[in-house]
PDB file of C-alpha atoms in Angstrom:
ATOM      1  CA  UNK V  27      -2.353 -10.412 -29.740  1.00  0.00           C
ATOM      2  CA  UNK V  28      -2.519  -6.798 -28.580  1.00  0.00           C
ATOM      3  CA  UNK V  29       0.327  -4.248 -28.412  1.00  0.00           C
ATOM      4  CA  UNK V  30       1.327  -4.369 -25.132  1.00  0.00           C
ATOM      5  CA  UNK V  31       2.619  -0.590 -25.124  1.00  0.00           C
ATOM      6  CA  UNK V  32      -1.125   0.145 -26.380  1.00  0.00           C
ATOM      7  CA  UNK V  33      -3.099  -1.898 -23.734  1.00  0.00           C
ATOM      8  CA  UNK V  34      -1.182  -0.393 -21.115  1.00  0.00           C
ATOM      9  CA  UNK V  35      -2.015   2.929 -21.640  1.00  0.00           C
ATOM     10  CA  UNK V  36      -5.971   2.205 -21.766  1.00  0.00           C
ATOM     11  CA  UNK V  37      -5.993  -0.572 -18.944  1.00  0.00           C
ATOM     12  CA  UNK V  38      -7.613   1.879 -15.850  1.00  0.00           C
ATOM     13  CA  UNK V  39      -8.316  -1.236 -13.615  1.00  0.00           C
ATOM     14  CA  UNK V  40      -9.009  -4.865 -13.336  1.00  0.00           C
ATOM     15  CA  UNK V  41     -11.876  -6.630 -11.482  1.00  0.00           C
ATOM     16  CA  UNK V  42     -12.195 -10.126 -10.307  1.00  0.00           C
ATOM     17  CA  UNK V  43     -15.255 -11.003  -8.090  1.00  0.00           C
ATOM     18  CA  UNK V  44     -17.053 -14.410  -7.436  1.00  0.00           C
ATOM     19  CA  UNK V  45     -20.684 -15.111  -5.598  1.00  0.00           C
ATOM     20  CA  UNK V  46     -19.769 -17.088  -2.215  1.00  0.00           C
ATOM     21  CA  UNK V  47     -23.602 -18.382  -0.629  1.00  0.00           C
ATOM     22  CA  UNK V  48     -24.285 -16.491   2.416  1.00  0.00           C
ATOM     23  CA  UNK V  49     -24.952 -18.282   5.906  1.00  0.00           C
ATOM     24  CA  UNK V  50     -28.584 -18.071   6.800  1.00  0.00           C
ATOM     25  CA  UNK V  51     -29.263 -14.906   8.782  1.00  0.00           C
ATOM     26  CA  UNK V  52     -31.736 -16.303  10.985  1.00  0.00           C
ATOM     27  CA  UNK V  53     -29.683 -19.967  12.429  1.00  0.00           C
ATOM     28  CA  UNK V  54     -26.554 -18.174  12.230  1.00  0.00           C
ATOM     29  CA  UNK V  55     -24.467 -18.305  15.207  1.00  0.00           C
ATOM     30  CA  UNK V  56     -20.941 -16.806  16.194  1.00  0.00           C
ATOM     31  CA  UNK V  57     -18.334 -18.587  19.165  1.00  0.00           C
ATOM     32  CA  UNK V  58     -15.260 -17.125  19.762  1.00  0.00           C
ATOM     33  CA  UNK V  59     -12.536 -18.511  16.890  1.00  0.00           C
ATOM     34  CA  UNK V  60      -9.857 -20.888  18.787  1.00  0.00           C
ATOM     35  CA  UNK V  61      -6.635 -20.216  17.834  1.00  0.00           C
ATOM     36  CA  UNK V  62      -6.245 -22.728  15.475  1.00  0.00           C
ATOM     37  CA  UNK V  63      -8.846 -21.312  13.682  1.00  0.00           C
ATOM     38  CA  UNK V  64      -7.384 -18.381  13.496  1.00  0.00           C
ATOM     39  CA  UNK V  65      -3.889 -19.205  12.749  1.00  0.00           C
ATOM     40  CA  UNK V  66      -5.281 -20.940   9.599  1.00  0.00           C
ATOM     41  CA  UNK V  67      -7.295 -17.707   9.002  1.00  0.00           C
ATOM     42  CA  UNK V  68      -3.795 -15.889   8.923  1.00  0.00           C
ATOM     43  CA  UNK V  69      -1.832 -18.640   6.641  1.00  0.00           C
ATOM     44  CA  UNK V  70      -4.377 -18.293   4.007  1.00  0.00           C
ATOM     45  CA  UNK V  71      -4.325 -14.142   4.211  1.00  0.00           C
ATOM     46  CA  UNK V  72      -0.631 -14.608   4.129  1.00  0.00           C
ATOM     47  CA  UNK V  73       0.584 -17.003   1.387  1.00  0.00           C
ATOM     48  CA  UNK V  74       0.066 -15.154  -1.678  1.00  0.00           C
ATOM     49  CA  UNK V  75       2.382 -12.516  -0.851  1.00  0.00           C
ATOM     50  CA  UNK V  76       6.026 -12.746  -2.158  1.00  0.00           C
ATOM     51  CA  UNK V  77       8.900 -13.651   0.203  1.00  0.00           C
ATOM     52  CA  UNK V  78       9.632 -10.883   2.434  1.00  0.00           C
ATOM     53  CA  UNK V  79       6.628  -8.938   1.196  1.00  0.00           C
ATOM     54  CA  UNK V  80       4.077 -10.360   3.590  1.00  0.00           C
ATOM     55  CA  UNK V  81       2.653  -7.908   6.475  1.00  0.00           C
ATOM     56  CA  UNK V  82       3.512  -9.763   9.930  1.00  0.00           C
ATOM     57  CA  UNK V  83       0.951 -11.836  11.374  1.00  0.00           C
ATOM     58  CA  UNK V  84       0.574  -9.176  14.478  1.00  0.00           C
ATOM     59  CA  UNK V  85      -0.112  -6.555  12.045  1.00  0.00           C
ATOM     60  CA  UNK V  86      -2.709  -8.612  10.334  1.00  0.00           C
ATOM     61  CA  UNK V  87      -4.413  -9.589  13.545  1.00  0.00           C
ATOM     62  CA  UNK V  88      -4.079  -5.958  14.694  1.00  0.00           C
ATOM     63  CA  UNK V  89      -6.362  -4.735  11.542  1.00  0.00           C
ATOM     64  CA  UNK V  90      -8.961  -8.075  12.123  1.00  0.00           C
ATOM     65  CA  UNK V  91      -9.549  -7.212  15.884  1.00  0.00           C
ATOM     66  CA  UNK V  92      -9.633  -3.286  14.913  1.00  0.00           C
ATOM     67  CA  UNK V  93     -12.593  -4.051  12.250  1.00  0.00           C
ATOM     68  CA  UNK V  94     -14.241  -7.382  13.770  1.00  0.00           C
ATOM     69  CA  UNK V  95     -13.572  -6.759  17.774  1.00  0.00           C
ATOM     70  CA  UNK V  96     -11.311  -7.944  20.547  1.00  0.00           C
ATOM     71  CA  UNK V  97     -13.042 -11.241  20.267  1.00  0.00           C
ATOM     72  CA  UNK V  98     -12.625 -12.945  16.447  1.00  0.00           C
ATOM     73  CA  UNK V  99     -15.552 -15.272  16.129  1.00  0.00           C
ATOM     74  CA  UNK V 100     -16.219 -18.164  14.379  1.00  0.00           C
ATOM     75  CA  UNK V 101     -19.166 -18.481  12.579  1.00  0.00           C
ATOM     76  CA  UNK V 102     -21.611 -20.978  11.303  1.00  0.00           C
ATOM     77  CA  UNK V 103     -25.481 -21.748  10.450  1.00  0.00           C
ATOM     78  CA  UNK V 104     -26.972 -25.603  11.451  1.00  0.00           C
ATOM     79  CA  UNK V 105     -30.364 -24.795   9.304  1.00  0.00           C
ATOM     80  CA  UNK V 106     -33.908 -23.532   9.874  1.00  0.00           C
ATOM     81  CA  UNK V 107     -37.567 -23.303   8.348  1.00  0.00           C
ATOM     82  CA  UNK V 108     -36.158 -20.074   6.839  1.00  0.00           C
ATOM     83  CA  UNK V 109     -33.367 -21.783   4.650  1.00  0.00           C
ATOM     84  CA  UNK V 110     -35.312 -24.865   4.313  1.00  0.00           C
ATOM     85  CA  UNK V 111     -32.359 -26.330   6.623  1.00  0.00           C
ATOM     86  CA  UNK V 112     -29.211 -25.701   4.486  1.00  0.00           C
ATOM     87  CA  UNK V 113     -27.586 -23.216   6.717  1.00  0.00           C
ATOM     88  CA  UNK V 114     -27.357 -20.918   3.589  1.00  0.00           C
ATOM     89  CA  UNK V 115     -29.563 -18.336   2.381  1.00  0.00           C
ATOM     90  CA  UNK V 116     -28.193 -15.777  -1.075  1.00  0.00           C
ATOM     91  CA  UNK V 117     -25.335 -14.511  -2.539  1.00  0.00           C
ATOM     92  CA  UNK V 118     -22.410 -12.404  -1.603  1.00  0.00           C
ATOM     93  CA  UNK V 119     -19.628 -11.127  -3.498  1.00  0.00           C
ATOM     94  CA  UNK V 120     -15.704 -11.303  -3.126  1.00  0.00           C
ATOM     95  CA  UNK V 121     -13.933  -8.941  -4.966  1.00  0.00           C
ATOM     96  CA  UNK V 122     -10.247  -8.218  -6.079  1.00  0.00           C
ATOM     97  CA  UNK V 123      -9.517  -4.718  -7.629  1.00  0.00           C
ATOM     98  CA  UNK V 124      -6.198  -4.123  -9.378  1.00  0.00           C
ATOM     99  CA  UNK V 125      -5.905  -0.613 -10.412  1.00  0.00           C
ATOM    100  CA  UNK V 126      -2.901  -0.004 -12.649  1.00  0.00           C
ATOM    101  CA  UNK V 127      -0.740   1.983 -11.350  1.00  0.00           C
ATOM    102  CA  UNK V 128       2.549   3.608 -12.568  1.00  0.00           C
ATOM    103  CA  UNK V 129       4.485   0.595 -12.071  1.00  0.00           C
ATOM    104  CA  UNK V 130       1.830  -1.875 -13.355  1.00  0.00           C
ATOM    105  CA  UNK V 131       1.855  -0.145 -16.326  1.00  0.00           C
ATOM    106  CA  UNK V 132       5.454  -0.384 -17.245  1.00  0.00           C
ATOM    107  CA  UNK V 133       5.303  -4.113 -16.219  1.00  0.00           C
ATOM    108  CA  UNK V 134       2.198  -4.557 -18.555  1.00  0.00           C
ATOM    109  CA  UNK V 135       4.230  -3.126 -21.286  1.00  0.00           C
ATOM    110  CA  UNK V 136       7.626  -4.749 -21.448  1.00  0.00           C
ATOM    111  CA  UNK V 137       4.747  -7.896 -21.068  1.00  0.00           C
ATOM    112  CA  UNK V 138       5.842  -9.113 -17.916  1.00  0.00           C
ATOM    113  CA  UNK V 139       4.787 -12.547 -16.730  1.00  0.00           C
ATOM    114  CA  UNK V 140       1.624 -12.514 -14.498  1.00  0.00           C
ATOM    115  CA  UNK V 141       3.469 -13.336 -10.824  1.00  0.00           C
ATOM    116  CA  UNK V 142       5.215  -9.851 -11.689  1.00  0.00           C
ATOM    117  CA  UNK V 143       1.586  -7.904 -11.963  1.00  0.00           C
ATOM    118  CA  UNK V 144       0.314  -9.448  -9.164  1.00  0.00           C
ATOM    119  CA  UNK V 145       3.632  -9.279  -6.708  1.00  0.00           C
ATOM    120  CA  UNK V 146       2.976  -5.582  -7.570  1.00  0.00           C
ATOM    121  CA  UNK V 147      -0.446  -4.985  -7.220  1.00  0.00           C
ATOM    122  CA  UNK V 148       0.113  -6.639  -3.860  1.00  0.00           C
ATOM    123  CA  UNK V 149       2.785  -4.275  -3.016  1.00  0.00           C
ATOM    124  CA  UNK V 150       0.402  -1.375  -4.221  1.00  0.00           C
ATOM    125  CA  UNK V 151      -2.117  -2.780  -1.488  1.00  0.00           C
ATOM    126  CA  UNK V 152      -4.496  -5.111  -3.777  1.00  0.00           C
ATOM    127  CA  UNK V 153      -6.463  -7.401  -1.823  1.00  0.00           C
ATOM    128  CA  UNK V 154      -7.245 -10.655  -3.073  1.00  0.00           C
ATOM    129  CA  UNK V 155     -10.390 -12.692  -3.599  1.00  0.00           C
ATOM    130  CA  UNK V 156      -9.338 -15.022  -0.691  1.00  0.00           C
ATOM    131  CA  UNK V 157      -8.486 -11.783   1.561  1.00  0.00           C
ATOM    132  CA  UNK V 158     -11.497 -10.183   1.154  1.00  0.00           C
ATOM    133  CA  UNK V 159     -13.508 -13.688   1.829  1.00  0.00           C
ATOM    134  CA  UNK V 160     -11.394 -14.060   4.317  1.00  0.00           C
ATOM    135  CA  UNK V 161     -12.990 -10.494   6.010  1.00  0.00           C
ATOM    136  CA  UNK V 162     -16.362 -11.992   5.014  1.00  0.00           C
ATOM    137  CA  UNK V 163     -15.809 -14.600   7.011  1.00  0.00           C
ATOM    138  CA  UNK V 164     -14.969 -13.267  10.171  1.00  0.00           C
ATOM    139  CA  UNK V 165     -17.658 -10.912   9.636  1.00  0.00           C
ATOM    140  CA  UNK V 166     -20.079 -14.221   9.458  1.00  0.00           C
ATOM    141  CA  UNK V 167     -21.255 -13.096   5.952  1.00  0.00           C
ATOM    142  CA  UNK V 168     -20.171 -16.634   4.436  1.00  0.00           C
ATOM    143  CA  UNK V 169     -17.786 -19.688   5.681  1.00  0.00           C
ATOM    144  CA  UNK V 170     -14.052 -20.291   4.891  1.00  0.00           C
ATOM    145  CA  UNK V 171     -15.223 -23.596   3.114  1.00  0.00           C
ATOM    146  CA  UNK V 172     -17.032 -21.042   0.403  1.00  0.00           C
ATOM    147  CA  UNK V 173     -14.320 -19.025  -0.214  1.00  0.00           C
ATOM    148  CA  UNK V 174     -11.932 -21.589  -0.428  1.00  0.00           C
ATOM    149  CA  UNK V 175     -14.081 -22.989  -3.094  1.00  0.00           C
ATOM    150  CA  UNK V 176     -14.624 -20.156  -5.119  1.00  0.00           C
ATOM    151  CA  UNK V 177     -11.442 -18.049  -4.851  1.00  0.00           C
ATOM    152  CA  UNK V 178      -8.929 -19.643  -6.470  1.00  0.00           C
ATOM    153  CA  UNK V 179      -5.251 -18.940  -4.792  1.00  0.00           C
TER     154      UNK V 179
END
C-alpha cells in the first residue's frame, strides 16, 4: 500500500539471514570433496542466476579453491560427549544483503515484479542465502543438508 516512488527513495538496503546449526567443533572432520560433491556444490551456487547471467563454473571453482585451498573438503561431525552425540553444536548465520542501488531503485519504483529486483541485485553482485551457506559449508561451519533446509531458493 505504499507509494512506490516514496519507498524507493528511503529503501538503503535489504537483509535476509537465517540460523543454520553448526557441526560440532570437537568430532568434526574434513575428507577431500569427490567431484560429485562438488559438482552439486556448483549447481546449487549456480541456479538462481538468470540465463546467461551465471559466472562459469571454472570461475566459481577458481574463487572456492582461492578462499578454501587447492583441496575442497567435505565436511561432517559423527557425535561426541561434547554435543551429547548430535554432530551439532550452536548457531551460525547465512546472510543475503541487497543494497539498492541506482538501478534497483528505478525497478522498485515503476513496482517491478520481484524476479526483476533480484535478477538485478544478482547482477550488482548480491549473494544469496544458499551462496553464502554454500561458503559455510566448504568452510565446515555447517552441512549442505542445513542450508538447504533453511535457505529457501
Amino acid at each position: 500500500g505504499m507509494d512506490p516512488s516514496n519507498f524507493g527513495d528511503s529503501l538503503l538496503a535489504v537483509l535476509a539471514q537465517r540460523l543454520v546449526r553448526r557441526l560440532c567443533p570437537h568430532c568434526r572432520a574434513a575428507r577431500p570433496a569427490s567431484s560429485e560433491e562438488v559438482d552439486e556444490l556448483l549447481h546449487d551456487w549456480l541456479h538462481v542466476f538468470p540465463e546467461g547471467s551465471a559466472p562459469s563454473r571454472d570461475q566459481v571453482l577458481a574463487d572456492w579453491h582461492a578462499l578454501h585451498g587447492p583441496q575442497l573438503m567435505h565436511w561432517q561431525s559423527k557425535g561426541c560427549a561434547s554435543c551429547d552425540g548430535t554432530g551439532q553444536r550452536g548457531r551460525a548465520a547465512l546472510h543475503e544483503l541487497m543494497t539498492v542501488t541506482r538501478e534497483q531503485r528505478r525497478l522498485i519504483q515503476t513496482a517491478a515484479r520481484a524476479e526483476q529486483l533480484q535478477q538485478q541485485a544478482m547482477a550488482d553482485g548480491m549473494r544469496t542465502l544458499r551462496q553464502d551457506g554454500i561458503d559455510k559449508v566448504l568452510a565446515g561451519v555447517t552441512s549442505i543438508g542445513e542450508v538447504r533446509a533453511t535457505a529457501n531458493v
